[in-house]
Each structure stands twice: as structure tokens, then as C-alpha cells.
Coordinates of C-alpha atoms in Angstrom, one line a residue:
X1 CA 122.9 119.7 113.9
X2 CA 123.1 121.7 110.7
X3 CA 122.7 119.9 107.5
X4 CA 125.9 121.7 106.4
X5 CA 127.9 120.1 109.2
X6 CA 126.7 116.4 107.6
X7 CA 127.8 117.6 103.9
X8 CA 130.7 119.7 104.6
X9 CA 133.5 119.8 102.6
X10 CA 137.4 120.1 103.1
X11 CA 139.2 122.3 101.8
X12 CA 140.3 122.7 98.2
X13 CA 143.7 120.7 97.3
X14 CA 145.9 121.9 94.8
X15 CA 145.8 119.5 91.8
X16 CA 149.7 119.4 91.6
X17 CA 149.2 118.3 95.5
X18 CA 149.6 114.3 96.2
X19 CA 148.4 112.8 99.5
X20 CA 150.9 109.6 98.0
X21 CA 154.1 108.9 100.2
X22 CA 157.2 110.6 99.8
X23 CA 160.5 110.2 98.9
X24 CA 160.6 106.9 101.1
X25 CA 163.9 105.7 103.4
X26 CA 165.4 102.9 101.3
X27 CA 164.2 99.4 99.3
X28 CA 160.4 99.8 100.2
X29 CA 159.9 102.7 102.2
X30 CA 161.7 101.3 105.8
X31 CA 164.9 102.1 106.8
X32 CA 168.3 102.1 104.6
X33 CA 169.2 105.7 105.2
X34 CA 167.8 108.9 103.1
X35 CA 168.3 108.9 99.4
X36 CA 171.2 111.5 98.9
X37 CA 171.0 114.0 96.4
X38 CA 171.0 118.1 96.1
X39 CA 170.2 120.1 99.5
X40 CA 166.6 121.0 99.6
X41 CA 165.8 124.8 99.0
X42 CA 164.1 126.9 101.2
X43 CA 160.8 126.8 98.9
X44 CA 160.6 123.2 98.5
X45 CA 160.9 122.8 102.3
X46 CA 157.8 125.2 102.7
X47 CA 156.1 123.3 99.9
X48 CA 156.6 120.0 102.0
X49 CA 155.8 121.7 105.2
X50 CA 152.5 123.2 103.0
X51 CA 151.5 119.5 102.0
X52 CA 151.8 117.9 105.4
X53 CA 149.3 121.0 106.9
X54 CA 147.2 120.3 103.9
X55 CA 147.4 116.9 104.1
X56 CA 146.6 117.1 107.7
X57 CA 143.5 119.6 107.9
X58 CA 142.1 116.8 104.9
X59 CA 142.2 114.2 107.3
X60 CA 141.1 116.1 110.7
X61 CA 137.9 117.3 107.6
X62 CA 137.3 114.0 106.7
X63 CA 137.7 112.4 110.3
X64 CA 135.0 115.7 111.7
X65 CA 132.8 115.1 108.9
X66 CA 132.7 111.2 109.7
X67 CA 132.1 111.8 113.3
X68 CA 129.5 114.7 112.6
X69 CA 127.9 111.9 110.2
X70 CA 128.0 109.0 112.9
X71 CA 126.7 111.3 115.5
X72 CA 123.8 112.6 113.4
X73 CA 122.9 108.6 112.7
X74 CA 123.3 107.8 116.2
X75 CA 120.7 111.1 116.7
X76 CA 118.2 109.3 114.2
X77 CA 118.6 106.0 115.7
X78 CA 117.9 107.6 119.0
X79 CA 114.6 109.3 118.0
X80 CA 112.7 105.5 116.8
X81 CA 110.9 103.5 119.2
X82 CA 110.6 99.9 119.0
X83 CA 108.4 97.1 120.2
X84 CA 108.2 93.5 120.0
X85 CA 107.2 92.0 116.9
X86 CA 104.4 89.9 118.2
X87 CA 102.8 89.5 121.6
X88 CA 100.2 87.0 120.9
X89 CA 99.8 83.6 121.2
X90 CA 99.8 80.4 118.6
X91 CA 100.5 82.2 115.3
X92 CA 99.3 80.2 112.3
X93 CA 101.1 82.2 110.0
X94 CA 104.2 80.3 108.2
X95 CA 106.6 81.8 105.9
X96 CA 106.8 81.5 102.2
X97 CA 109.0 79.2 100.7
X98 CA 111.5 80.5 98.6
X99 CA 111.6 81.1 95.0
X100 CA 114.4 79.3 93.2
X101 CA 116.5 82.4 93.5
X102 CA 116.2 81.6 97.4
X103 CA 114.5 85.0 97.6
X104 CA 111.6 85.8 100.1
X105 CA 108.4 87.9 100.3
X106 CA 108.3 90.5 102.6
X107 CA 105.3 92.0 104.5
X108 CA 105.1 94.4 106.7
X109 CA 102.3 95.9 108.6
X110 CA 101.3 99.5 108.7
X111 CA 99.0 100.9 111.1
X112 CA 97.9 104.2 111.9
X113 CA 97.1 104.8 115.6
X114 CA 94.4 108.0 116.7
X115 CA 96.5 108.4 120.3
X116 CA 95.5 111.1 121.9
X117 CA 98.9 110.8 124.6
X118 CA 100.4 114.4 123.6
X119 CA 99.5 117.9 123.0
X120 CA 100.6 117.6 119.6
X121 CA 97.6 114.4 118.9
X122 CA 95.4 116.1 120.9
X123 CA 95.3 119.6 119.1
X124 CA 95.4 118.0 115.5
X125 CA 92.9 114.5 116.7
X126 CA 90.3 115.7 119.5
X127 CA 89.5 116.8 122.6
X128 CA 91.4 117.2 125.8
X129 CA 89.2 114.4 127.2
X130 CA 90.2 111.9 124.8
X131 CA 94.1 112.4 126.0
X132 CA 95.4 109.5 127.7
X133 CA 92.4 107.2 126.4
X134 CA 93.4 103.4 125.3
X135 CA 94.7 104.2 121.4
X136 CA 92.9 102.5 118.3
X137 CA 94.0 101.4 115.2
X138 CA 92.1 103.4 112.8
X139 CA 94.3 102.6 109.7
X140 CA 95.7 99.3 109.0
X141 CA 97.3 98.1 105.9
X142 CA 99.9 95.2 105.0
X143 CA 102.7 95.9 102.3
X144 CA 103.7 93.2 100.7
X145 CA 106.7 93.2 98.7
X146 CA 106.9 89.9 96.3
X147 CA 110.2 87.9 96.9
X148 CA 111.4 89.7 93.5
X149 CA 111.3 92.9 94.5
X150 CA 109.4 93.6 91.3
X151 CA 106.1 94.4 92.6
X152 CA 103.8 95.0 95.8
X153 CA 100.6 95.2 97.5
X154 CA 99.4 97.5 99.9
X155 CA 96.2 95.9 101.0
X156 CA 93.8 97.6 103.5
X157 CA 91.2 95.8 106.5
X158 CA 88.5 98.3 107.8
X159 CA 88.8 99.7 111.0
X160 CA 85.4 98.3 112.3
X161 CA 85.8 94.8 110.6
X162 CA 84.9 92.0 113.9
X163 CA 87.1 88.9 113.9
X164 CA 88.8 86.7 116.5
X165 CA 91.1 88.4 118.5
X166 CA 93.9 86.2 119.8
X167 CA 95.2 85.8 123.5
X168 CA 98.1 89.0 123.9
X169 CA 100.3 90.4 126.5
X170 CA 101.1 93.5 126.9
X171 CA 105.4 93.4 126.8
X172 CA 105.7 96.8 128.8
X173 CA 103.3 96.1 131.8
X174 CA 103.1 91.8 131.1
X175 CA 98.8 92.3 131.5
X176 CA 97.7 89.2 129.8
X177 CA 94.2 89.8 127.3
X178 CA 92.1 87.0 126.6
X179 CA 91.0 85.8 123.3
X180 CA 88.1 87.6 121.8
X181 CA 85.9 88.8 119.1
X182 CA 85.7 92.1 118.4
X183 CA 86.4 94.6 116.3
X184 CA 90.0 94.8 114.6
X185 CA 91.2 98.6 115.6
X186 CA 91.0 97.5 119.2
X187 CA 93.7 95.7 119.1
X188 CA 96.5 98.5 119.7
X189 CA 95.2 98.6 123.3
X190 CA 95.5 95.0 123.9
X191 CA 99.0 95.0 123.7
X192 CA 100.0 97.2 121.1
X193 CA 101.6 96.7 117.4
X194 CA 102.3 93.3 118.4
X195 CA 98.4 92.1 119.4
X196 CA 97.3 94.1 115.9
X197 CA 99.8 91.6 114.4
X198 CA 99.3 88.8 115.2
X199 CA 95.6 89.6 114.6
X200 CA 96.3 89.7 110.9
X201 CA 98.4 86.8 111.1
X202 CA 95.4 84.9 113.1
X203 CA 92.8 86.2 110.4
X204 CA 95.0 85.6 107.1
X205 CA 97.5 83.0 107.6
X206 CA 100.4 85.5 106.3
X207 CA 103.7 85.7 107.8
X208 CA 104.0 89.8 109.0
X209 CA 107.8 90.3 109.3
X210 CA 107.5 94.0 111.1
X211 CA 105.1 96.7 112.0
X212 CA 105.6 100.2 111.6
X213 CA 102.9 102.6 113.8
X214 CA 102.4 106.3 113.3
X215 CA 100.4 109.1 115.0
X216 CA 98.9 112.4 113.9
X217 CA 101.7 114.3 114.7
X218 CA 103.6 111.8 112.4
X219 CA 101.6 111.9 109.6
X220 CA 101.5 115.6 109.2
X221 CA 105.5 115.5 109.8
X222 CA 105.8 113.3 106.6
X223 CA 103.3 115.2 104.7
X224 CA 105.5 118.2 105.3
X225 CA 109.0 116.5 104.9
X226 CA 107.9 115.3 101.5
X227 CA 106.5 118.7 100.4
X228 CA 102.9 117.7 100.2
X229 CA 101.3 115.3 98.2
X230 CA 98.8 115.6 95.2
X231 CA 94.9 114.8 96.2
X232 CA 91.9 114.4 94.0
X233 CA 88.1 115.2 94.6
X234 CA 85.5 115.1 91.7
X235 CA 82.8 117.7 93.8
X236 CA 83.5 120.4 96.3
X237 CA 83.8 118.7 99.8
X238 CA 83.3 119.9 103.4
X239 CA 84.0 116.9 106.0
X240 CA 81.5 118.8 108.7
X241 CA 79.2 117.6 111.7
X242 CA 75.6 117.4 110.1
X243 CA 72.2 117.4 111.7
X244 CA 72.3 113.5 111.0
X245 CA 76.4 112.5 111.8
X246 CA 78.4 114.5 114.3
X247 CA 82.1 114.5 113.8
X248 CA 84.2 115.1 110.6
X249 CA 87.8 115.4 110.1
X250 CA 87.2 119.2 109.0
X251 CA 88.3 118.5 105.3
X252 CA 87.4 121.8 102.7
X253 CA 88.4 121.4 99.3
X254 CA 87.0 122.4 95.8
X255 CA 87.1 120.1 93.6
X256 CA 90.1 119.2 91.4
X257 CA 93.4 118.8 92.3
X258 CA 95.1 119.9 95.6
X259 CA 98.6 119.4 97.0
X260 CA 97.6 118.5 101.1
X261 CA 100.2 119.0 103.7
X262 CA 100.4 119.7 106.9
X263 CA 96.5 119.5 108.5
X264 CA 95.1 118.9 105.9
X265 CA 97.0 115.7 104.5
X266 CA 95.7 114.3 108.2
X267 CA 92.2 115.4 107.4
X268 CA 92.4 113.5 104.3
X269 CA 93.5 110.4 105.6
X270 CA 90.7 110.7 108.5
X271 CA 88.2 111.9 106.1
X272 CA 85.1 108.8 106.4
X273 CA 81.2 110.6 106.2
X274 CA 82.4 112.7 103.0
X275 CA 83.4 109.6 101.2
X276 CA 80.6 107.9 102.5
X277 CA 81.7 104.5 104.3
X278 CA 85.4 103.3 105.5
X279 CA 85.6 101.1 102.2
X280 CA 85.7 104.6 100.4
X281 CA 88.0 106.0 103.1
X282 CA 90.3 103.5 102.7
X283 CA 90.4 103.9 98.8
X284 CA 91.6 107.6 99.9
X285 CA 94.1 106.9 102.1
X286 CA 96.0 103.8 99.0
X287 CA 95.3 106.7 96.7
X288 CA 97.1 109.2 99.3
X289 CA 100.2 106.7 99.3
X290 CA 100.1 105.8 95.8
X291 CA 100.2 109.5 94.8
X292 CA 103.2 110.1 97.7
X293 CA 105.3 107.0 96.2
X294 CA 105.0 108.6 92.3
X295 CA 106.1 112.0 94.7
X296 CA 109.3 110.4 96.1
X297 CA 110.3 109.1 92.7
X298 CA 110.2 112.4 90.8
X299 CA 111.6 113.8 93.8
X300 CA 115.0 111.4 93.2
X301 CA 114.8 111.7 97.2
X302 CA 117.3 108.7 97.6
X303 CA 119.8 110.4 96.2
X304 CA 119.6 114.0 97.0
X305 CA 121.0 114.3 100.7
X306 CA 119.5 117.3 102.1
X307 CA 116.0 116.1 100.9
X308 CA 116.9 112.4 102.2
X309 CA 118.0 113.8 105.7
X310 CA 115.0 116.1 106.5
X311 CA 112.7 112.8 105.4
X312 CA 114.7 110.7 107.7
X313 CA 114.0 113.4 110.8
X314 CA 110.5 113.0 110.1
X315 CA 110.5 109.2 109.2
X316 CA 112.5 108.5 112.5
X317 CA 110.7 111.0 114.7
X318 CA 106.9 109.9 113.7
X319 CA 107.4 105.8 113.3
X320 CA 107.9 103.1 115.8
X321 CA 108.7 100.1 114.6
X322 CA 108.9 96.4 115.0
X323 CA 112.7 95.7 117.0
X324 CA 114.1 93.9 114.7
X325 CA 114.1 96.8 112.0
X326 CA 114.5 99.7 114.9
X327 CA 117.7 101.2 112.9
X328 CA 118.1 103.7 110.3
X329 CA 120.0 101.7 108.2
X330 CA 117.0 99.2 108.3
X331 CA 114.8 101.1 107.2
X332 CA 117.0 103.1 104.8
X333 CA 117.0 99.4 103.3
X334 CA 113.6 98.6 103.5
X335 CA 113.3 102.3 101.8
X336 CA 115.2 101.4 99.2
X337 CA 113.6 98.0 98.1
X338 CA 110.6 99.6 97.7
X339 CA 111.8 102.0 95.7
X340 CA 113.0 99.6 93.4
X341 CA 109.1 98.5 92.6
X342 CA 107.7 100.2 89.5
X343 CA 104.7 101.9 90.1
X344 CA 102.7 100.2 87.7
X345 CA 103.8 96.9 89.7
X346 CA 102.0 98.4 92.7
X347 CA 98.3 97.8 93.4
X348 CA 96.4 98.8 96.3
X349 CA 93.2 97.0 97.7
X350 CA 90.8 96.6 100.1
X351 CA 89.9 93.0 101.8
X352 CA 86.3 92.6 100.2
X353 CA 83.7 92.5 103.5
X354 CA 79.8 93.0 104.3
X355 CA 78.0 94.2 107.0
X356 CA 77.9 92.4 109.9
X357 CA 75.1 90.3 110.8
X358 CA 75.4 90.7 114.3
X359 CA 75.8 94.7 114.0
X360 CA 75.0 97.0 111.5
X361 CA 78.0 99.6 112.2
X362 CA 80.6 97.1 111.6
X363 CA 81.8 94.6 109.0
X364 CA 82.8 90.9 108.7
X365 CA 85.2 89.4 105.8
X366 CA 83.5 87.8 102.7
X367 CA 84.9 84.8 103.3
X368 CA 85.8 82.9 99.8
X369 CA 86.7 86.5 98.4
X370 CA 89.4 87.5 101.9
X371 CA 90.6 84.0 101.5
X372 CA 91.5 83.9 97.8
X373 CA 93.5 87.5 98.4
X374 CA 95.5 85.4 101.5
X375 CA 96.3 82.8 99.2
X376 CA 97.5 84.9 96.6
X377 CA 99.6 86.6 99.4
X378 CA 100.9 83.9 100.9
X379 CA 101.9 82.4 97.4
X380 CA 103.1 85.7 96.4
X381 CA 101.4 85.6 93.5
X382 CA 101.2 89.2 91.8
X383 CA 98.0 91.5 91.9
X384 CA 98.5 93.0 88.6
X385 CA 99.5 91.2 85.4
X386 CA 102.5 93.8 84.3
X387 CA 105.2 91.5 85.1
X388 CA 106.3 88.0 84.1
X389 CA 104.8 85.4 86.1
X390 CA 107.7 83.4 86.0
X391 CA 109.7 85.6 87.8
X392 CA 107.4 85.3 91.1
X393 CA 106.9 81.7 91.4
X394 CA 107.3 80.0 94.4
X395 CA 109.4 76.9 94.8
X396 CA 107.7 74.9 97.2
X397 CA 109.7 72.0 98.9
X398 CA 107.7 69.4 98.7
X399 CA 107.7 67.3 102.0
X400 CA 109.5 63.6 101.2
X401 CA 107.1 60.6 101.2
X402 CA 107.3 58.3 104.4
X403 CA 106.1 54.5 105.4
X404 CA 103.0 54.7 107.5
X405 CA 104.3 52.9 110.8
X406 CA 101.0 50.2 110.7
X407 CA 98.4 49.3 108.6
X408 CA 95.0 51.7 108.2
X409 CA 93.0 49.5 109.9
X410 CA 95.2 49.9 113.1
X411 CA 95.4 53.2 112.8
X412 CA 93.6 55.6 115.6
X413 CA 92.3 58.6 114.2
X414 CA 90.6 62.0 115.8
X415 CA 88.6 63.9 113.9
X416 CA 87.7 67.3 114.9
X417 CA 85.2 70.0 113.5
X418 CA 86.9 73.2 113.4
X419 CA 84.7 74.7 110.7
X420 CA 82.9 77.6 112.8
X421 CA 83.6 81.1 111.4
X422 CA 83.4 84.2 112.6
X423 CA 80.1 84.6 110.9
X424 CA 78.6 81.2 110.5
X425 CA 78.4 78.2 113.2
X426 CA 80.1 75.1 112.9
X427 CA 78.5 72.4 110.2
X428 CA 76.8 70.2 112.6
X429 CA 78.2 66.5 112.9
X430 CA 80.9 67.5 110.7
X431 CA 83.5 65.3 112.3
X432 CA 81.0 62.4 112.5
X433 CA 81.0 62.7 108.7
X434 CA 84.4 62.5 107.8
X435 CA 85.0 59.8 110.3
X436 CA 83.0 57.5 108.6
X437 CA 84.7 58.6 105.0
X438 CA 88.0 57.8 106.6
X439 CA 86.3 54.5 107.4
X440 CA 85.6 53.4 104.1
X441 CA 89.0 54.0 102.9
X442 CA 90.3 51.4 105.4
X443 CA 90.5 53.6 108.4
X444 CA 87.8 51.5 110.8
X445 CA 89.1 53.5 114.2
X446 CA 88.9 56.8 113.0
X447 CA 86.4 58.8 115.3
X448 CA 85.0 62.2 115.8
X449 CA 86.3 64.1 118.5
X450 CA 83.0 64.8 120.8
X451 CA 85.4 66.6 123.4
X452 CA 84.1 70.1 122.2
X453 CA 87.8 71.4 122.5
X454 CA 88.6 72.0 118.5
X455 CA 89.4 76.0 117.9
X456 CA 87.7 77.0 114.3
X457 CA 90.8 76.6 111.9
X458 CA 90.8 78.4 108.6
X459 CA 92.2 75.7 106.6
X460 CA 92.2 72.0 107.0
X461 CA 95.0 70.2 108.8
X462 CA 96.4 66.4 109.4
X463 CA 98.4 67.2 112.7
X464 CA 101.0 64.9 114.4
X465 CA 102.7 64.4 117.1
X466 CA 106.1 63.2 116.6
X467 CA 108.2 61.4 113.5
X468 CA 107.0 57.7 113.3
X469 CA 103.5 58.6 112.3
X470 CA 104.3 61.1 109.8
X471 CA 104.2 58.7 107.4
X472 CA 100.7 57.6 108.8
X473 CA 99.3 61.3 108.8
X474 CA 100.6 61.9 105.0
X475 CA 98.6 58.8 104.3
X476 CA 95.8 59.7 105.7
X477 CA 95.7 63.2 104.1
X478 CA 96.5 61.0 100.7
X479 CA 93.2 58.8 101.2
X480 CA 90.9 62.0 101.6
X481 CA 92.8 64.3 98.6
X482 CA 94.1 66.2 101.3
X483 CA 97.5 68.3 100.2
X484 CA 100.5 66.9 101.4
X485 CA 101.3 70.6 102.6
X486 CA 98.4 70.3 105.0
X487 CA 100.5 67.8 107.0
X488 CA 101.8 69.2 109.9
X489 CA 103.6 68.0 112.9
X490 CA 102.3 69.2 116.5
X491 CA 102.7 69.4 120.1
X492 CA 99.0 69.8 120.6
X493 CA 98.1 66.4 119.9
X494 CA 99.0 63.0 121.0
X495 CA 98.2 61.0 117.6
X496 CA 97.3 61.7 113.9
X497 CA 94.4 64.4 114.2
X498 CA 92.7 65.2 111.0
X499 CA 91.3 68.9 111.8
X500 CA 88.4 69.8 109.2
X501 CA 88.9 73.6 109.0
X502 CA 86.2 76.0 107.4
X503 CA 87.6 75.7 103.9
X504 CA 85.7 72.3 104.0
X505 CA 82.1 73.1 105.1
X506 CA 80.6 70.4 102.5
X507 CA 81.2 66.9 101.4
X508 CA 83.4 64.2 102.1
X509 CA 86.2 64.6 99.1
X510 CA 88.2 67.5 99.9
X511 CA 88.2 70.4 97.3
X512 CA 90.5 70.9 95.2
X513 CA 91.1 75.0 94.1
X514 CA 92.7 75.8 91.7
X515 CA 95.6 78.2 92.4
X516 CA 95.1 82.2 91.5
X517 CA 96.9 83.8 88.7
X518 CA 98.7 87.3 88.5
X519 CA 96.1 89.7 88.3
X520 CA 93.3 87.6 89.4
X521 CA 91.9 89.2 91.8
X522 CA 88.5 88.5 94.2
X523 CA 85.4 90.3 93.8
X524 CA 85.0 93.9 95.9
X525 CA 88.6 94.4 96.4
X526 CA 88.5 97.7 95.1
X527 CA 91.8 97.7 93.5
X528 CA 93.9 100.6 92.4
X529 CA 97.7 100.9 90.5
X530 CA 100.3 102.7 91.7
X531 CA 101.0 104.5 88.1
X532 CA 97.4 105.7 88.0
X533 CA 97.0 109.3 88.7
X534 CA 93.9 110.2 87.0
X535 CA 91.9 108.5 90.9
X536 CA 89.5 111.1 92.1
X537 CA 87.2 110.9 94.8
X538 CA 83.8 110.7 94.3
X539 CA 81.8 112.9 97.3
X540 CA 79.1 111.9 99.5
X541 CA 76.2 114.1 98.7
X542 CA 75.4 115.7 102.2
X543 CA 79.2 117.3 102.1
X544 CA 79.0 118.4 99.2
X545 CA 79.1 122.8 98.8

């Protein structure tokens, strides 16, 4: 459908025209007989006749236009894809609490997929062989928009980054995937978005509220829509197959400034060798996004309709999305909130990793580094320092104080050792340790669980089972300095089950850390504001011309 048949307009009504009613038929407009007075002439009866035909073609304009309107939004609707949220198992994400405005974070997960599954992928990804091939998530990247709505975080995990993989299922052909460790683009094949999701969720403890996917095809579609967006390299560059790496996205600049559209916004957004490692290529691709957002902006593309609609073709045509947002008003809304971030409120980073002991070609999260930027997210605590702090805080509802059902000494206890990683084993006799710690506060049947059954936890957890011990789990979390928002109740378990997680590898006084501050962010994140525009890439010597 034509643009022009969305923003039509009626035609023109003489000012001296009103749509208002008529002389009416008595005391307030319903029955009582005509008012009498002079015969009409001929001209005022035309005139009348003139104003009801106007008056008419208005309404059958405005009524076309409407339905023109509905039935292009019902066209857009019709071109997104959906999927289920999640499809894997045991999530140990929880949400936020709210701040005292009752407002919520929101995070939403963006991944970039390499399929292969049209003629479209295959001409601007790879070779015919690679067409129908299991797709990979190449690109993946949480936004996180604070409960506020005054400032984000776009933060990036490698492609090739191992960690553990949680149980999936497929929701189109219900094939079940087991748990594994591997690396994190593989995900997309083992049960699409949902299985990358719940990955993250698995990995950082955030709640992921949606996940948006997009393709080649997609990417150069919004690259195009948008009018291209403004690119940075410091040296010529030439993303080629070399005597000592085959492959390269194809990328030939000179250096300076470029608009990229079409192939060659893909190719910078798949450009790795020429930047030298993923960590670089992912710095590329935030300063790609951060450059398209300051585009949008100038471009007043929320308000200027015919810029808006051919955006939305290409938005609703290249993304599939979570179900729960799979309508164009949805996202027009999610659109619009981040819109409302300043661009100086926006910082892109990159989870801070090393290689990985176990293989040289991939990496593995530095653990006290990843798990300081979860925290930060999952407090929704800002990653710059241009804002008021006060204005993000979280109001966490702190869980009310209950009577422990019977004394310490009667109380039975497990203990379990859930501190293995996925880069270091499990502190030997870990439980044993805090069992006896537990005992000298009182707690003479505590015990280490020697089943073998405990899955490595993240954090450290006092589980229980059902509402009269929750008093006797919050005391036992009390005795040990545990925080009373570790307390958690469970099916899982039968009593109170103190699980030591990996964020206590040492001692038998649980740590106490102190809570990050706006802007304070880990070591090797690589960070990057949204309002800078002066980010140029630095080029790998070997692609260099």
C-alpha cells in the first residue's frame, strides 16, 4: 500500500462550513415540530444539500483513511514472527524490585543470528552449502533500560565465550537438549531465542523480559531504512582471507569516516580478523548502534510518518521477537522508551573474559569482574555517573522476620557444595566446613550433603521447603551473615538446605560486598557512551592497505 493511502487527506472544507447539527426539531434537538420561519431559498437549500455531500465525503475520507491505517498495521503485525520467551528449564533469574515509584527495569535480549535458511542470507552470509545448516548466535547483547527510563546498557558476551548450557526444548518440534557446556552462540540451535535466553539468565542471574532475533537480510534492511549509519576506522582496512586466516567479511574502507549501508553495514558488524579478536568486534558493532541511535534522534524519526513507516517495514520484516511483544504497537512502545534515554545516559560494554583454559579459541568470564556487572544489572544500578543516583534506587522489600519453629540444636540442616565453576572445580570439603561453622553457632545436626547431587550455584542460598521453617532458614542465614535476601523457599528440598554457591570459595563468615555505585564499573569491560562520536577503530595490522 502506498504511503499516500496511510497519510491521505480529505478534502478541503470551507471555513464558513460547520460539521455542528442543524437547526434541530424542538427543546433539544427531538421532536416538537420544525421551527417555523421564512421559506428557504433555492440557494440556501443547495448550500444545505452542499454541506451534507461535504459533510459526507469527510466522513467516508476519514472512515477510508482509518481502514487504510488499520489494514496497513494489521500488514505490519502480519510480517513479525514470534517465539516463546524461554524454553529452558529452572531459571534463576528473578525480577527487580521496584523502585518507590513502582517502576521496573527492563531488559531485553538482542541477538544476531548467521542463518543461512534463504537466498537472501546465503548471498550476503556464505555459501550455498552452509543453507539449511543449524543457525548460531554470532551477536548477542542485553539492553537494559533502568526502571527510570533515564538511562541504559547495551552490554555484549562473545560469541565463543563456554558456559553451562541449560536443559531446552525446542517449542516447534518439542526435541528436548540436555544440559551442557559449550560455547554460548550455539545456543540458537538448541531451541532457538528461548535456549539463548535462558542461557543468559542461567549465566547472570538477570531477569530477560523479551528477545528480539535478526538475520543478514535484516540487518542490511535497517541499515537501509535508516539511511546508513556513520562508521569510524583510524587506518585503511581490508577484511580479506590471508595466507594465515581464511575468511573475512569483505570490509574495504579508507580510513576516516564512512556512512555504511546496505552490504557493507553487514560487513561491519561481521568484521572480526581486521579488528583483531571478538572483544574488538564487539566494540564495533555498540559503536555501530550507538552511532544509529544519535542517527534516529537527529532524524526526529518518531515523528515524521513517512520515515517512521518505511522503518517499521523494515523493523517488522527483519525481527522476530519474544510473543509477548509480537505487535507493532509493542514495539512502537518499546521504541519509544528508548528514545526517551539521553545518549549520554547510554553506555555500551563488553562482559570482561579470558581465554579459556580448556581451549585457546574460545573464552570463559572473569569471574569477580562478570559478576560485579550482574549485580549492577540486576540492582539497576547506572553504568555512567550522568544522572542522579537517587533517581534509580531500588526499593527492596525486605522479607518480614519469623519465629524459627524449634530450637538450633534440633534443627536438621544440609549442607551442600555448589561452588564448581565453569572454570574452576569445586573447593574440596566445602560443605564439611561450613557444617561444622553451623555447629558452633548452636546448630549440632547440621551436615554436609555427601549425596554428590548439588548443581554449582552462582550465589549462596538458604532453601526451604514450606512456611513453618522459614523462620528457621532466616535464622540460620542470620547465624552465618548470610543476607536475608538469600532465603528462599523451594520445592527442591525437603528441609532447610544451606547451598554454598561459588561466591563463597573461602572461609567460614560469609562476605560481605559492598554494593557498586553509578559508574563503577569492573575491570575489561570496554565501555563506551552513547553521546561519543569521536570512537574510531583501531586496525589489525595484517588488513591494513
Amino acid at each position: 500500500m502506498a504511503q499516500s493511502d496511510v497519510r491521505g487527506k480529505g478534502p478541503a472544507v470551507d471555513d464558513t462550513m460547520s460539521l455542528a447539527p442543524q437547526a434541530s426539531d424542538g427543546p433539544g434537538g427531538h421532536g416538537g415540530g420544525r421551527r417555523k420561519g421564512p421559506p428557504k431559498t433555492d440557494r440556501q437549500r443547495h448550500r444545505r444539500r452542499a454541506l451534507r455531500w461535504s459533510a459526507t465525503v469527510l466522513a467516508v475520507v476519514i472512515l477510508g483513511t482509518a481502514g487504510a491505517g488499520y489494514l496497513y498495521y494489521e500488514h505490519l503485525n502480519g510480517n513479525i514472527r514470534k517465539g516463546e520467551r524461554s524454553s529452558g528449564d529452572d531459571s534463576k533469574a528473578h525480577r527487580t524490585p521496584a523502585n518507590a515509584a513502582g517502576q521496573t527495569p527492563l531488559n531485553i535480549l538482542l541477538i544476531g543470528s548467521d542463518s543461512r535458511n534463504s537466498d537472501e542470507n546465503v548471498k550476503l552470509g556464505g555459501a550455498k552449502y552452509d543453507r539449511g545448516s543449524p543457525p548460531l548466535a554470532d551477536v548477542q547483547m542485553l539492553i537494559h533500560l533502568s526502571a527510570d527510563r533515564k538511562s541504559a546498557a547495551m552490554v555484549s558476551i562473545p560469541r565463543d565465550t563456554r558456559v553451562d548450557i541449560p536443559e531446552c526444548k525446542d517449542p516447534g518440534t518439542g526435541k528436548v537438549y540436555p544440559a551442557t557446556n559449550a560455547i554460548i552462540n550455539t545456543t540458537l540451535a538448541r531451541g532457538g531465542a528461548g535456549c539463548t535466553l535462558a542461557t543468559w539468565e542461567n549465566l547472570t542471574g538477570v531477569y530477560i523480559d523479551h528477545w528480539m532475533t535478526i538475520d543478514f537480510a535484516g540487518v542490511v534492511d535497517m541499515a537501509d531504512a535508516i539511511g546508513g549509519v556513520d562508521v569510524c576506522v583510524k587506518q585503511n582496512v581490508w577484511d580479506h582471507s590471508t595466507p594465515a586466516q581464511r575468511g573475512g567479511s569483505g570490509l574495504k574502507l579508507k580510513a576516516g569516516t564512512h556512512k555504511v549501508q546496505h552490504i557493507q553495514a553487514l560487513q561491519w558488524l561481521r568484521t572480526r580478523h581486521a579488528w583483531g579478536s571478538d572483544v574488538m568486534r564487539a566494540r564495533a558493532q555498540h559503536m555501530y548502534l550507538n552511532s544509529m541511535i544519535r542517527t534516529l534522534k537527529s532524524q526526529n524519526v518518531f515523528t515524521d510518518t513517512g520515515r517512521l513507516m518505511d522503518l517499521a517495514e523494515a523493523a517488522t520484516k527483519s525481527l522476530k521477537v519474544s510473543e509477548e511483544i509480537g505487535t507493532v504497537k509493542k514495539l512502537y512502545d518499546l521504541g519509544t522508551e528508548l528514545k526517551s534515554v539521553p545518549t549520554d545516559r547510554i553506555t555500551s560494554l563488553t562482559m570482561p573474559n579470558v581465554e579459556d583454559p580448556q581451549n585457546r579459541e574460545h573464552v570463559v568470564p572473569v569471574r569477580a569482574s562478570a559478576d560485579k556487572m550482574w549485580q549492577m544489572l540486576r540492582d539497576d544500578v547506572p553504568f555512567d555517573k550522568n544522572g542522579e543516583e537517587s533517581g534509580t534506587k531500588q526499593v527492596a522489600s525486605k522479607p518480614k522476620a519469623k519465629t524459627p519453629s524449634v530450637d538450633a540444636g534440633r534443627l536438621g540442616v544440609l549442607v551442600q557444595n555448589a561452588t564448581q565453576t565453569s572454570t574452576e572445580a569445586a573447593v574440596p570439603n566445602r560443605a564439611r566446613d561450613i557444617a561444622g561453622a553451623l555447629g558452633q553457632k548452636g546448630y549440632v545436626r547440621a551436615a554436609a550433603d555427601t549425596s554428590g547431587v548439588a548443581k554449582p550455584a552462582d550465589e549462596t542460598v538458604v532453601q526451604y521447603p514450606s512456611a513453618e521453617l522459614e523462620g528457621d532458614a532466616q535464622a540460620v542465614a542470620k547465624a552465618l551473615g548470610i543476607p536475608m535476601s538469600a532465603v528462599k523457599k523451594s520445592t527442591d528440598v525437603s528441609g532447610v538446605t544451606l547451598v554454598v554457591g561459588a561466591d563463597w570459595r573461602t572461609g567460614t563468615a560469609f562476605p560481605q560486598q559492598k554494593a557498586p555505585k553509578a559508574g563503577d564499573l569492573p575491570d575489561g569491560s570496554d565501555a563506551i557512551n552513547g553521546s561519543d562520536s569521536k570512537q574510531c577503530m583501531d586496525v589489525y595490522k595484517p588488513y591494513q592497505w
